[in-house]
């Protein structure tokens, strides 16, 4: 088989792959490959749909691949949180009847018009009065349109990425914005985001308690309370409570803060929903044994960008040799570089890999369903990894 450029579509039809080791054994791909398990994603979607006490919307930005969107739609996800009109087009292609929530708080007038009149979007996020005026000027005043006012609290240190540094009104500003939305004829929604990969269920409880105060101050009745995303996945070095712990904390906090009269709840998971569905199969190009360095065919300009941005999100990894997992072998630390001619293309720290690691071994990185493919570039001419279906995904 020509390993330099094989036909992925033909290979996919040739046989079902059990896992990434099976891909390595059958194809020996020269290029990096995302190994996607629809069964893993559908199972995780069911956990959210059955467990969360409200509506579940998928945050498309975490992975907009058509294979992901179609799998989620087939699993019962009917609402999609989008950040651009381009994501709306992706969703419509995979799920024509899906509901769209445009939860990017900053939008151009042209984007607002296309979202409302081109895609039928009836939910827009705002965190500033100028954005409300912009939306009202484009779509007019209509009870058929919801404005989701986003508020923020100071960083609590329990998340990998702090969204409050960029988006969100203060509680007082949020109350004013809710009143303004209602005065213009929009249905009011309140929303927040506790931060990506938030491992503390109490963070949602704190935000919900403040949300109740905002609603009381505004003197409005919400159409819905959106508790954002941030639901975590277990990475290499992390400890994450079960999903049910987060769901129970959210439901209890909403009932307590709103005295048993809580508004309809929504959530918008991205990472916590899709991360475990996909691994990245990379091939070793060169080992500098004396220096303890390894060079692989993908890196921080490809599927491993977030690893460099947030080392706490280090994915689990394992080595495949001759189509089999390398287990119980002596290991040593390696500095791992990507394929580009750029010194920034390096994974943080060191990876413990077999002491006899060699050229043409494969390193599989798990839990890369979120932000692995979505943020990949074509720097130095290296194309983003293609996707192959597998039955089982590698993840912790």
XYZ file of C-alpha atoms in Angstrom:
396
model
C 0.000 0.000 0.000
C 1.192 3.521 -0.802
C 1.425 5.054 2.657
C 2.190 8.537 1.359
C -1.293 9.367 0.120
C -3.850 6.605 0.402
C -7.522 7.007 -0.428
C -9.308 7.527 2.900
C -12.790 7.112 1.415
C -11.911 3.804 -0.224
C -10.095 2.595 2.881
C -13.079 3.473 5.052
C -15.339 1.313 2.903
C -12.894 -1.572 2.789
C -13.389 -2.653 6.387
C -14.618 -1.491 9.768
C -11.739 -0.475 12.051
C -11.775 -1.591 15.654
C -9.497 1.173 16.938
C -6.419 3.227 16.081
C -4.143 0.203 16.407
C -6.221 -1.484 13.737
C -5.833 1.606 11.521
C -2.067 1.566 12.024
C -1.876 -2.139 11.242
C -4.096 -2.014 8.137
C -3.054 1.283 6.581
C 0.273 2.360 8.119
C -0.705 5.964 7.362
C 2.046 8.456 6.701
C -0.271 11.361 7.515
C -1.864 11.978 10.936
C -5.359 10.537 11.321
C -8.264 11.431 13.602
C -9.903 8.186 14.740
C -13.571 8.916 15.448
C -16.023 6.685 17.310
C -19.660 7.527 16.596
C -20.703 5.044 19.275
C -18.657 6.862 21.927
C -20.119 10.236 20.949
C -23.697 8.959 20.820
C -23.305 7.396 24.249
C -22.020 10.624 25.735
C -24.842 12.569 24.100
C -27.337 10.222 25.717
C -25.728 10.848 29.111
C -26.357 14.596 28.703
C -29.843 14.252 27.243
C -30.965 11.817 29.949
C -29.172 13.446 32.862
C -29.272 17.214 32.470
C -32.446 18.770 33.966
C -33.288 20.806 30.906
C -32.385 21.399 27.251
C -29.006 20.368 25.820
C -27.413 22.373 22.994
C -24.107 21.317 21.440
C -21.368 23.996 21.277
C -20.361 23.625 17.634
C -17.074 25.517 17.992
C -15.520 22.563 19.808
C -15.785 20.370 16.710
C -17.863 21.392 13.663
C -17.099 18.250 11.655
C -20.080 16.907 9.689
C -19.503 13.454 11.184
C -19.907 14.969 14.669
C -22.973 17.052 13.832
C -24.748 14.173 12.086
C -23.989 11.767 14.940
C -25.337 14.189 17.533
C -28.475 14.928 15.527
C -29.117 11.197 15.145
C -28.616 10.777 18.896
C -31.361 13.308 19.631
C -29.547 16.637 20.003
C -31.856 19.191 18.385
C -30.331 22.511 19.511
C -26.897 23.807 18.484
C -24.948 26.674 20.027
C -23.194 28.479 17.170
C -20.633 31.277 17.141
C -20.827 32.291 13.475
C -23.046 32.116 10.426
C -20.548 29.676 8.925
C -21.290 27.288 11.795
C -24.991 27.782 11.102
C -24.426 26.594 7.541
C -22.556 23.540 8.855
C -25.418 22.676 11.203
C -28.108 23.172 8.561
C -26.234 20.814 6.202
C -26.186 18.089 8.858
C -29.462 18.789 10.674
C -31.815 20.980 8.577
C -34.454 21.355 11.294
C -32.119 22.099 14.201
C -32.667 25.101 16.482
C -29.798 27.606 16.442
C -28.584 29.678 19.397
C -26.234 32.469 18.242
C -24.330 32.848 21.500
C -21.384 34.880 20.289
C -21.988 38.233 22.057
C -20.329 40.229 19.240
C -21.803 40.155 15.735
C -21.787 42.417 12.703
C -25.055 43.754 11.299
C -24.587 41.607 8.206
C -24.117 38.505 10.370
C -27.236 39.305 12.399
C -29.294 39.743 9.239
C -28.032 36.520 7.700
C -28.599 34.604 10.930
C -32.183 35.814 11.333
C -33.398 35.945 7.759
C -31.132 33.386 6.113
C -31.038 30.692 8.808
C -34.124 31.480 10.885
C -32.117 32.004 14.085
C -34.270 33.419 16.896
C -31.727 33.551 19.755
C -28.944 36.121 20.026
C -26.509 36.648 22.907
C -25.589 40.135 24.129
C -23.453 41.633 26.869
C -23.643 45.317 25.927
C -26.405 47.840 25.206
C -24.876 48.723 21.842
C -25.273 45.098 20.725
C -28.954 45.134 21.732
C -29.500 48.315 19.717
C -27.706 46.723 16.756
C -29.916 43.613 16.846
C -33.090 45.656 17.272
C -32.099 47.801 14.311
C -31.628 44.765 12.079
C -34.413 42.384 13.123
C -36.902 44.809 14.696
C -38.749 44.249 17.936
C -40.310 40.834 18.125
C -41.491 38.519 20.880
C -40.419 35.717 18.569
C -36.765 36.610 19.132
C -34.891 35.896 22.375
C -31.980 37.941 23.687
C -29.629 36.016 25.969
C -27.902 38.471 28.293
C -24.511 37.123 29.310
C -23.060 38.026 32.688
C -19.731 37.243 34.288
C -18.200 36.766 37.704
C -14.541 37.070 38.703
C -12.407 34.073 37.789
C -12.657 31.245 40.332
C -9.520 29.397 39.201
C -11.253 26.062 38.584
C -11.232 26.197 34.770
C -8.609 25.910 32.036
C -9.814 28.953 30.057
C -11.370 32.023 31.727
C -14.175 33.328 29.504
C -14.898 36.233 31.868
C -11.726 37.938 30.620
C -13.438 38.620 27.290
C -17.228 38.345 27.572
C -19.987 39.147 30.016
C -21.675 42.089 31.739
C -21.487 42.784 35.452
C -24.571 41.710 37.452
C -25.840 45.304 37.595
C -25.267 45.780 33.865
C -26.984 42.454 33.165
C -30.097 43.568 35.045
C -30.189 46.771 32.998
C -29.762 44.806 29.775
C -32.599 42.435 30.670
C -34.922 45.361 31.258
C -33.836 46.935 27.989
C -34.450 43.699 26.071
C -37.964 43.397 27.482
C -38.729 47.058 26.760
C -37.846 46.466 23.109
C -40.157 43.457 22.891
C -37.603 40.643 23.081
C -37.980 37.539 25.255
C -35.293 37.650 27.968
C -32.802 34.845 28.603
C -29.901 34.981 31.064
C -26.683 33.090 30.410
C -23.180 32.622 31.786
C -20.112 30.438 31.246
C -18.096 29.131 34.228
C -14.997 28.601 32.056
C -13.787 25.780 29.854
C -12.897 22.490 31.585
C -14.436 23.629 34.880
C -13.953 20.843 37.418
C -15.848 22.447 40.326
C -19.641 21.898 40.339
C -19.948 24.704 42.892
C -18.956 27.182 40.167
C -22.340 26.662 38.511
C -24.097 27.046 41.859
C -22.384 30.383 42.489
C -23.379 31.698 39.069
C -26.980 30.505 39.460
C -27.289 32.248 42.835
C -26.097 35.506 41.252
C -28.423 34.927 38.297
C -31.408 34.842 40.634
C -30.304 38.162 42.108
C -29.987 39.687 38.648
C -33.491 38.578 37.714
C -34.902 39.988 40.943
C -33.112 43.285 40.385
C -34.336 43.473 36.790
C -37.922 42.632 37.706
C -38.419 40.360 34.688
C -39.436 36.752 34.165
C -36.934 34.723 32.188
C -37.791 32.618 29.183
C -34.802 30.437 30.111
C -31.611 30.307 32.173
C -28.654 29.016 30.181
C -25.904 27.629 32.440
C -23.338 27.544 29.660
C -20.767 24.933 28.841
C -17.545 24.209 30.667
C -18.393 20.608 31.518
C -15.038 18.852 31.803
C -13.443 15.757 30.356
C -10.800 13.678 32.089
C -7.348 14.356 30.662
C -4.034 12.696 31.485
C -3.341 14.314 34.830
C -6.797 15.415 35.953
C -9.524 14.245 38.300
C -13.082 14.974 37.163
C -16.337 14.266 39.047
C -19.033 12.267 37.223
C -21.482 14.209 35.075
C -24.304 13.471 37.479
C -22.577 15.488 40.204
C -22.661 18.584 38.003
C -26.267 18.027 36.977
C -27.409 17.553 40.570
C -25.572 20.694 41.706
C -27.159 22.755 38.925
C -30.676 21.520 39.610
C -30.367 21.991 43.381
C -28.903 25.475 43.001
C -31.648 26.548 40.591
C -34.420 25.303 42.879
C -32.866 26.971 45.906
C -31.979 30.290 44.258
C -35.349 30.673 42.562
C -37.345 29.339 45.533
C -38.727 26.367 43.658
C -39.824 28.470 40.675
C -36.721 28.122 38.495
C -36.888 29.080 34.818
C -36.367 26.491 32.126
C -32.730 25.367 32.204
C -30.374 25.022 29.240
C -26.750 23.958 28.870
C -24.357 24.028 25.943
C -21.576 21.437 26.347
C -18.729 21.223 23.882
C -15.596 19.671 25.347
C -17.461 17.578 27.918
C -19.608 16.114 25.164
C -17.263 15.501 22.244
C -13.711 15.204 23.644
C -13.755 11.466 24.272
C -15.025 10.542 20.821
C -11.769 11.039 18.932
C -8.066 10.263 19.151
C -5.174 11.466 16.991
C -2.893 8.850 15.467
C 0.562 10.302 14.742
C 3.642 8.684 13.241
C 7.197 9.093 14.516
C 9.422 10.661 11.851
C 12.722 10.799 13.715
C 14.120 9.897 17.139
C 17.234 11.632 18.450
C 17.944 9.115 21.139
C 20.988 10.734 22.712
C 19.116 14.020 23.075
C 15.844 12.438 24.148
C 13.891 14.082 21.325
C 11.155 12.706 19.089
C 9.626 14.290 15.988
C 6.109 13.327 14.917
C 3.937 14.155 11.905
C 1.498 16.462 13.734
C 1.894 19.099 16.403
C 0.736 22.386 17.856
C -0.104 23.822 14.426
C -2.314 20.802 13.843
C -4.379 18.648 16.158
C -2.323 19.387 19.283
C -2.668 23.180 19.470
C -4.563 23.286 22.752
C -1.976 21.103 24.458
C 0.520 23.929 24.068
C -2.003 26.587 25.137
C -3.189 24.762 28.260
C -0.803 22.054 29.534
C -3.400 20.935 32.095
C -5.360 19.580 29.117
C -2.616 17.099 28.211
C -4.253 14.150 26.439
C -3.481 10.563 27.395
C -1.106 8.850 24.985
C 0.068 5.386 24.053
C 2.492 3.895 21.543
C 1.578 1.483 18.739
C 4.241 -0.634 17.043
C 3.578 -3.080 14.240
C -0.151 -2.675 14.821
C 0.024 -3.551 18.505
C 0.055 -1.492 21.678
C 3.436 -1.228 23.353
C 2.798 -2.080 26.986
C 4.956 -2.672 30.070
C 8.131 -1.492 28.318
C 10.912 0.549 29.953
C 10.199 4.232 29.396
C 12.091 7.497 29.498
C 11.185 11.168 29.010
C 11.195 12.605 25.502
C 10.777 16.142 24.267
C 8.254 15.818 21.422
C 8.252 18.142 18.425
C 5.774 18.551 15.587
C 6.772 18.440 11.911
C 7.034 22.152 11.081
C 10.161 24.266 10.811
C 9.153 26.297 13.848
C 10.628 26.017 17.365
C 7.204 26.732 18.910
C 5.981 23.417 17.495
C 6.772 21.514 20.661
C 4.599 19.795 23.232
C 5.067 21.203 26.753
C 7.176 19.301 29.243
C 8.218 15.774 28.369
C 6.294 12.638 27.435
C 7.147 9.291 28.973
C 7.621 7.002 25.970
C 9.314 3.627 25.379
C 13.082 3.875 25.792
C 13.461 2.122 22.448
C 11.048 4.431 20.604
C 11.894 4.327 16.910
C 11.015 5.795 13.546
C 7.649 4.593 12.216
C 6.234 3.847 15.650
C 2.869 5.520 16.180
C 1.851 7.698 19.121
C -1.893 7.910 19.685
C -3.221 10.895 21.643
C -6.675 10.397 23.157
C -9.470 12.800 24.093
C -8.934 15.121 21.129
C -12.519 15.270 19.904
C -12.751 18.847 21.214
C -10.587 21.543 19.618
C -8.226 19.052 17.971
C -9.640 19.322 14.453
C -11.377 22.684 14.990
C -8.174 24.667 15.496
C -5.809 22.870 13.093
C -3.967 24.982 10.496
C -2.118 24.385 7.231
C 1.132 25.973 8.437
C 4.189 24.942 6.408
C 1.855 23.131 4.029
C 0.966 20.361 6.478
C -2.722 19.644 6.039
C -5.050 18.931 8.994
C -5.533 15.267 9.779
C -8.348 13.447 8.017
C -10.968 11.407 9.843
C -11.469 7.646 9.900
C -14.282 5.854 11.739
C -13.392 3.386 14.469
C -15.573 1.371 16.783
C -13.781 2.298 20.010
C -12.063 5.579 20.891
C -9.001 5.834 23.127
C -9.672 7.933 26.194
C -9.417 7.698 29.958
